[in-house]
PDB file of C-alpha atoms in Angstrom:
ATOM      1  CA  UNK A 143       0.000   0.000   0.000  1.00 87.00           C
ATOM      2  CA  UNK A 144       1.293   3.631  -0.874  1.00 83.00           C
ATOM      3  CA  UNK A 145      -1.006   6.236   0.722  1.00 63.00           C
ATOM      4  CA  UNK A 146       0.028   9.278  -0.629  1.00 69.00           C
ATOM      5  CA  UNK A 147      -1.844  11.884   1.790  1.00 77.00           C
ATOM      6  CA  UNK A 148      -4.503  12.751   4.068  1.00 79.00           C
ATOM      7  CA  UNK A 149      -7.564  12.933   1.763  1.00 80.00           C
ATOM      8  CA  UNK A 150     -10.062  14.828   4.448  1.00 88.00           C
ATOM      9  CA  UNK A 151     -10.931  14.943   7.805  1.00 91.00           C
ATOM     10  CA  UNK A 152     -14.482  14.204   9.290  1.00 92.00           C
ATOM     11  CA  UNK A 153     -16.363  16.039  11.688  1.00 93.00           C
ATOM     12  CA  UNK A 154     -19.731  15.582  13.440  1.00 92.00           C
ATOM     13  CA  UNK A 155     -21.237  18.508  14.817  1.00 93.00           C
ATOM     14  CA  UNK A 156     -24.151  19.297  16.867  1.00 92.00           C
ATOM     15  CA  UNK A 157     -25.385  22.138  15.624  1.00 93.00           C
ATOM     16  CA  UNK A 158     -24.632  22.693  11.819  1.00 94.00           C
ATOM     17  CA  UNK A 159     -25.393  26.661  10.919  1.00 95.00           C
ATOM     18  CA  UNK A 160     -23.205  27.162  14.722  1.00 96.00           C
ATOM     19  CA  UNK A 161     -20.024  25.246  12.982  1.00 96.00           C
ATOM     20  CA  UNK A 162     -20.295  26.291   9.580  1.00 97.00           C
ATOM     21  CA  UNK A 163     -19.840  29.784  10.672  1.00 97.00           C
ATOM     22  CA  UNK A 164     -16.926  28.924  12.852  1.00 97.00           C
ATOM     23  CA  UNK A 165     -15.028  26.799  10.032  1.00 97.00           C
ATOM     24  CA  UNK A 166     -15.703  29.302   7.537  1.00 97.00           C
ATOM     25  CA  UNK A 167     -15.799  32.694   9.415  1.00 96.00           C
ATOM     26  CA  UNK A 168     -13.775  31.989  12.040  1.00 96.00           C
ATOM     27  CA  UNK A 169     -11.083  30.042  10.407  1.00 95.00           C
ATOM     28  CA  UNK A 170     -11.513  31.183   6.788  1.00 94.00           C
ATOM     29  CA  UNK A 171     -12.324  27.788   5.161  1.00 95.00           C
ATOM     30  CA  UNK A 172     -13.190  27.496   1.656  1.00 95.00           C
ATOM     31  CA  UNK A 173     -16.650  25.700   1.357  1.00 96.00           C
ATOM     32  CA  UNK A 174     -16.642  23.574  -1.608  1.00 94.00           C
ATOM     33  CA  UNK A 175     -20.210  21.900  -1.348  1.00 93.00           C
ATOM     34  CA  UNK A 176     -23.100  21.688   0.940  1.00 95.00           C
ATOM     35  CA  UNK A 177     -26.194  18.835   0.350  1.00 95.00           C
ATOM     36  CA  UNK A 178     -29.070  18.097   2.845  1.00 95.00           C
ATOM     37  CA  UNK A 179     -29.282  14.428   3.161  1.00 92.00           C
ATOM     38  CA  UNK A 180     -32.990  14.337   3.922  1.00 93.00           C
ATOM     39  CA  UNK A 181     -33.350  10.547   4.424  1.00 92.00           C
ATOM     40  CA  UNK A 182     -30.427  10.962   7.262  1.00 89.00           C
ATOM     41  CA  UNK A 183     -31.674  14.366   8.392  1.00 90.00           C
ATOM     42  CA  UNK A 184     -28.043  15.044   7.691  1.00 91.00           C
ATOM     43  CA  UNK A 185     -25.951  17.943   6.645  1.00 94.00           C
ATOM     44  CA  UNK A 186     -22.696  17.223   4.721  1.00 94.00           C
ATOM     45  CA  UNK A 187     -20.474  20.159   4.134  1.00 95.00           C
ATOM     46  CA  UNK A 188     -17.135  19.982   2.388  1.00 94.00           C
ATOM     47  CA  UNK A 189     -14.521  22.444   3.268  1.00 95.00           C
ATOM     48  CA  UNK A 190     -11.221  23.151   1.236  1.00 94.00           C
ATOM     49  CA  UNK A 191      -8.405  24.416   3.788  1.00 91.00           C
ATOM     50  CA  UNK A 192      -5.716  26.676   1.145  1.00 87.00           C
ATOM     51  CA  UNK A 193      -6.728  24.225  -1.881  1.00 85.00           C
ATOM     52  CA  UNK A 194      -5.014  21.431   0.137  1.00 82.00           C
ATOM     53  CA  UNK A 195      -6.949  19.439   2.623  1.00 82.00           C
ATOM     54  CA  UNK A 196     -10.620  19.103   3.152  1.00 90.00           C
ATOM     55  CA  UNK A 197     -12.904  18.870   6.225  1.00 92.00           C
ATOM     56  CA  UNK A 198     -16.304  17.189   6.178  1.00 93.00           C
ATOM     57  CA  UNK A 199     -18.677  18.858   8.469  1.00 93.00           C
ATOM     58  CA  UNK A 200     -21.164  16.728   9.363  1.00 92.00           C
ATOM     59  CA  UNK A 201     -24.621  16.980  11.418  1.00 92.00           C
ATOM     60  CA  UNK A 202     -26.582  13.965  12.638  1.00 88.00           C
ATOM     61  CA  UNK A 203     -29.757  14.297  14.756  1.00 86.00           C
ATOM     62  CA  UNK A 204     -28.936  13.609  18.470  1.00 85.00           C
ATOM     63  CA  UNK A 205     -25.245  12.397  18.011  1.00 83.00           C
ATOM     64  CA  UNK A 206     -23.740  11.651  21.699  1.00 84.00           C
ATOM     65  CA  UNK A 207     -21.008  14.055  22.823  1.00 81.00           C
ATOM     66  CA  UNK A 208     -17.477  13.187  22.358  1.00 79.00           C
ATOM     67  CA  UNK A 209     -15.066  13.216  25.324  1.00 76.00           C
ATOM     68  CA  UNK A 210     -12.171  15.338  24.407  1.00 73.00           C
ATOM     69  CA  UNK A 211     -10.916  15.925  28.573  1.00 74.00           C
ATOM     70  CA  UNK A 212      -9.553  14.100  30.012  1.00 79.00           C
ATOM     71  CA  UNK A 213      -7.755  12.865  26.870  1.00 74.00           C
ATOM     72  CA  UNK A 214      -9.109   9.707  26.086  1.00 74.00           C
ATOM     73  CA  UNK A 215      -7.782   7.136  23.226  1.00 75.00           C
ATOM     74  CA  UNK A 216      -8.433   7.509  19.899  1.00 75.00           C
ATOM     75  CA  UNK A 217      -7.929  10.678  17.596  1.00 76.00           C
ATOM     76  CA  UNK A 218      -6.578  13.181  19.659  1.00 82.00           C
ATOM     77  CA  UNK A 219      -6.765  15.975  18.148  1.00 88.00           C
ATOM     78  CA  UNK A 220      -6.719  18.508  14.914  1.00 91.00           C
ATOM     79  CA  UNK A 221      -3.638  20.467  14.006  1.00 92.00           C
ATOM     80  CA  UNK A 222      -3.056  23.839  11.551  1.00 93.00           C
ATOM     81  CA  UNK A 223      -0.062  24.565  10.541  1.00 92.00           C
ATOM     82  CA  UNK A 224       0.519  28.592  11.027  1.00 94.00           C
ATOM     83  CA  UNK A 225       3.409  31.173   9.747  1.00 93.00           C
ATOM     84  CA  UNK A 226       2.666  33.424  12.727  1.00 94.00           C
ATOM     85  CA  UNK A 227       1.108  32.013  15.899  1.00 95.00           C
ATOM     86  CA  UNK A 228       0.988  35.298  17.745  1.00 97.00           C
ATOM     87  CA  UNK A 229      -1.083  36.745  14.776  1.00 96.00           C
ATOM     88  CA  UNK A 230      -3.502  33.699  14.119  1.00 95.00           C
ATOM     89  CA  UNK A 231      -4.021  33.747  18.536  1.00 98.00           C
ATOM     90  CA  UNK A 232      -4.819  37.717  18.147  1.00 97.00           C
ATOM     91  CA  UNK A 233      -7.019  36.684  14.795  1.00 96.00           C
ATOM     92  CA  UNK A 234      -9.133  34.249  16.756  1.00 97.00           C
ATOM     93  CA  UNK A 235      -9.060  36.308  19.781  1.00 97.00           C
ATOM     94  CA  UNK A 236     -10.435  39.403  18.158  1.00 97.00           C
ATOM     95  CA  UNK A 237     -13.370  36.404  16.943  1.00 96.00           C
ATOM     96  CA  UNK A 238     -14.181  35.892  20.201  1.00 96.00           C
ATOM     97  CA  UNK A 239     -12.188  32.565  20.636  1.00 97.00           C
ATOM     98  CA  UNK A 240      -9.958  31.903  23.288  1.00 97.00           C
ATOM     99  CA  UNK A 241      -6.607  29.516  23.007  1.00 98.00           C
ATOM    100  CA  UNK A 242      -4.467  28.088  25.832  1.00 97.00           C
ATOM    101  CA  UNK A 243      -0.917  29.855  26.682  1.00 98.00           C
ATOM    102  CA  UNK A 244       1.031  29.817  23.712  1.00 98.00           C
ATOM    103  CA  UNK A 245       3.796  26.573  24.842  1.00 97.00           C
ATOM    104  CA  UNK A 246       6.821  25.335  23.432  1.00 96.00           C
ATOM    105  CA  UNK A 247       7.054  22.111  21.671  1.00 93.00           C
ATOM    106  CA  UNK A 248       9.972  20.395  23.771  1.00 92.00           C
ATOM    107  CA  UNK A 249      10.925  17.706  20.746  1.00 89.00           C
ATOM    108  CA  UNK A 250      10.656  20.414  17.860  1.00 90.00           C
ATOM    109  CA  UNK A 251      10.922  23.892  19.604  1.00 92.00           C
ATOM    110  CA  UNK A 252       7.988  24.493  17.938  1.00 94.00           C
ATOM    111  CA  UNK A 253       5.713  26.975  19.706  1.00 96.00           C
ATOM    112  CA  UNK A 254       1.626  25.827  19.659  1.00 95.00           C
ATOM    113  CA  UNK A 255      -1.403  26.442  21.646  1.00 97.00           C
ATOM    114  CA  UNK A 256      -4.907  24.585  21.257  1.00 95.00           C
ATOM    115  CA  UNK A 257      -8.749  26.163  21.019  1.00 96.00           C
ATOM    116  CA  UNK A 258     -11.724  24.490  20.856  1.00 94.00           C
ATOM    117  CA  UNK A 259     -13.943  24.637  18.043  1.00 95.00           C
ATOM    118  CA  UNK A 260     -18.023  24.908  19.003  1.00 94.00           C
ATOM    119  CA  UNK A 261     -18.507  21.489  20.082  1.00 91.00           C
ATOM    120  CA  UNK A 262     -15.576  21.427  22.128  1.00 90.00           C
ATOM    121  CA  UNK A 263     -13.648  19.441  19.933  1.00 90.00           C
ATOM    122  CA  UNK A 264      -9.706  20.061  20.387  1.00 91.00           C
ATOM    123  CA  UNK A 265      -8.027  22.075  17.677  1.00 93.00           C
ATOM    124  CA  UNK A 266      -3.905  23.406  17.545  1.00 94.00           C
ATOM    125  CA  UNK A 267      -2.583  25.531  16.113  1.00 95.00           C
ATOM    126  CA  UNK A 268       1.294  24.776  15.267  1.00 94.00           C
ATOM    127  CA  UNK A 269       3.836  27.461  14.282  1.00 94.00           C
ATOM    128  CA  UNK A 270       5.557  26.285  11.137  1.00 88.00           C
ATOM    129  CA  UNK A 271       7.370  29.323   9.541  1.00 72.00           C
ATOM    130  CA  UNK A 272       7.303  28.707   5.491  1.00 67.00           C
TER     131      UNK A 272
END
């Protein structure tokens, strides 16, 4: 097998119309195409991050919430690369959404911070200057 790249990442959401503004307000996502599902009561909403990656926004009637603290196994959480993590944490900040302390990556130097996107759901943001 040669996988080649991520080909999207899929979300569930609770409330659609709340996310969709966050993804594509907020964080400036592209959207690429929206259908109602009507015999799954279902949203599906395709978002292109820079041209690159894509997100699938999904809604479900009455989905269960997903523990995100404490950490518990499975997926983890998102990360976005950044040029400027001091400007993107002022960006989202002047949106109305907070991050953590900006830390230090001990491996990489790296310096990141994580937000939470409507549903609670962990996002980071990771400084990698191009």
């Amino acid at each position: 097998m040669k996988i080649s790249a991520v080909h999207h990442i899929a979300i569930i959401c609770s409330d659609y119309e709340r996310s969709k503004e966050f993804y594509v307000n907020t964080l400036g996502f592209t959207v690429r195409h929206e259908v109602y599902r009507a015999e799954r009561q279902s949203y599906k909403l395709d978002l292109d991050i820079n041209g690159q990656y894509q997100i699938e926004l999904f809604s479900f009637p009455n989905c269960p919430p997903r523990p995100s603290y404490p950490e518990a196994r499975g997926l983890r959480h998102l990360a976005f690369s950044v040029p400027d993590i001091d400007a993107a944490v002022a960006e989202l900040a002047a949106k109305a959404v907070s991050c953590e302390p900006i830390r230090i990556d001990e491996i990489t130097g790296q310096r990141f911070t994580f937000f939470a996107d409507p549903d609670g759901l962990p996002l980071e943001l990771y400084e990698s200057p191009l």
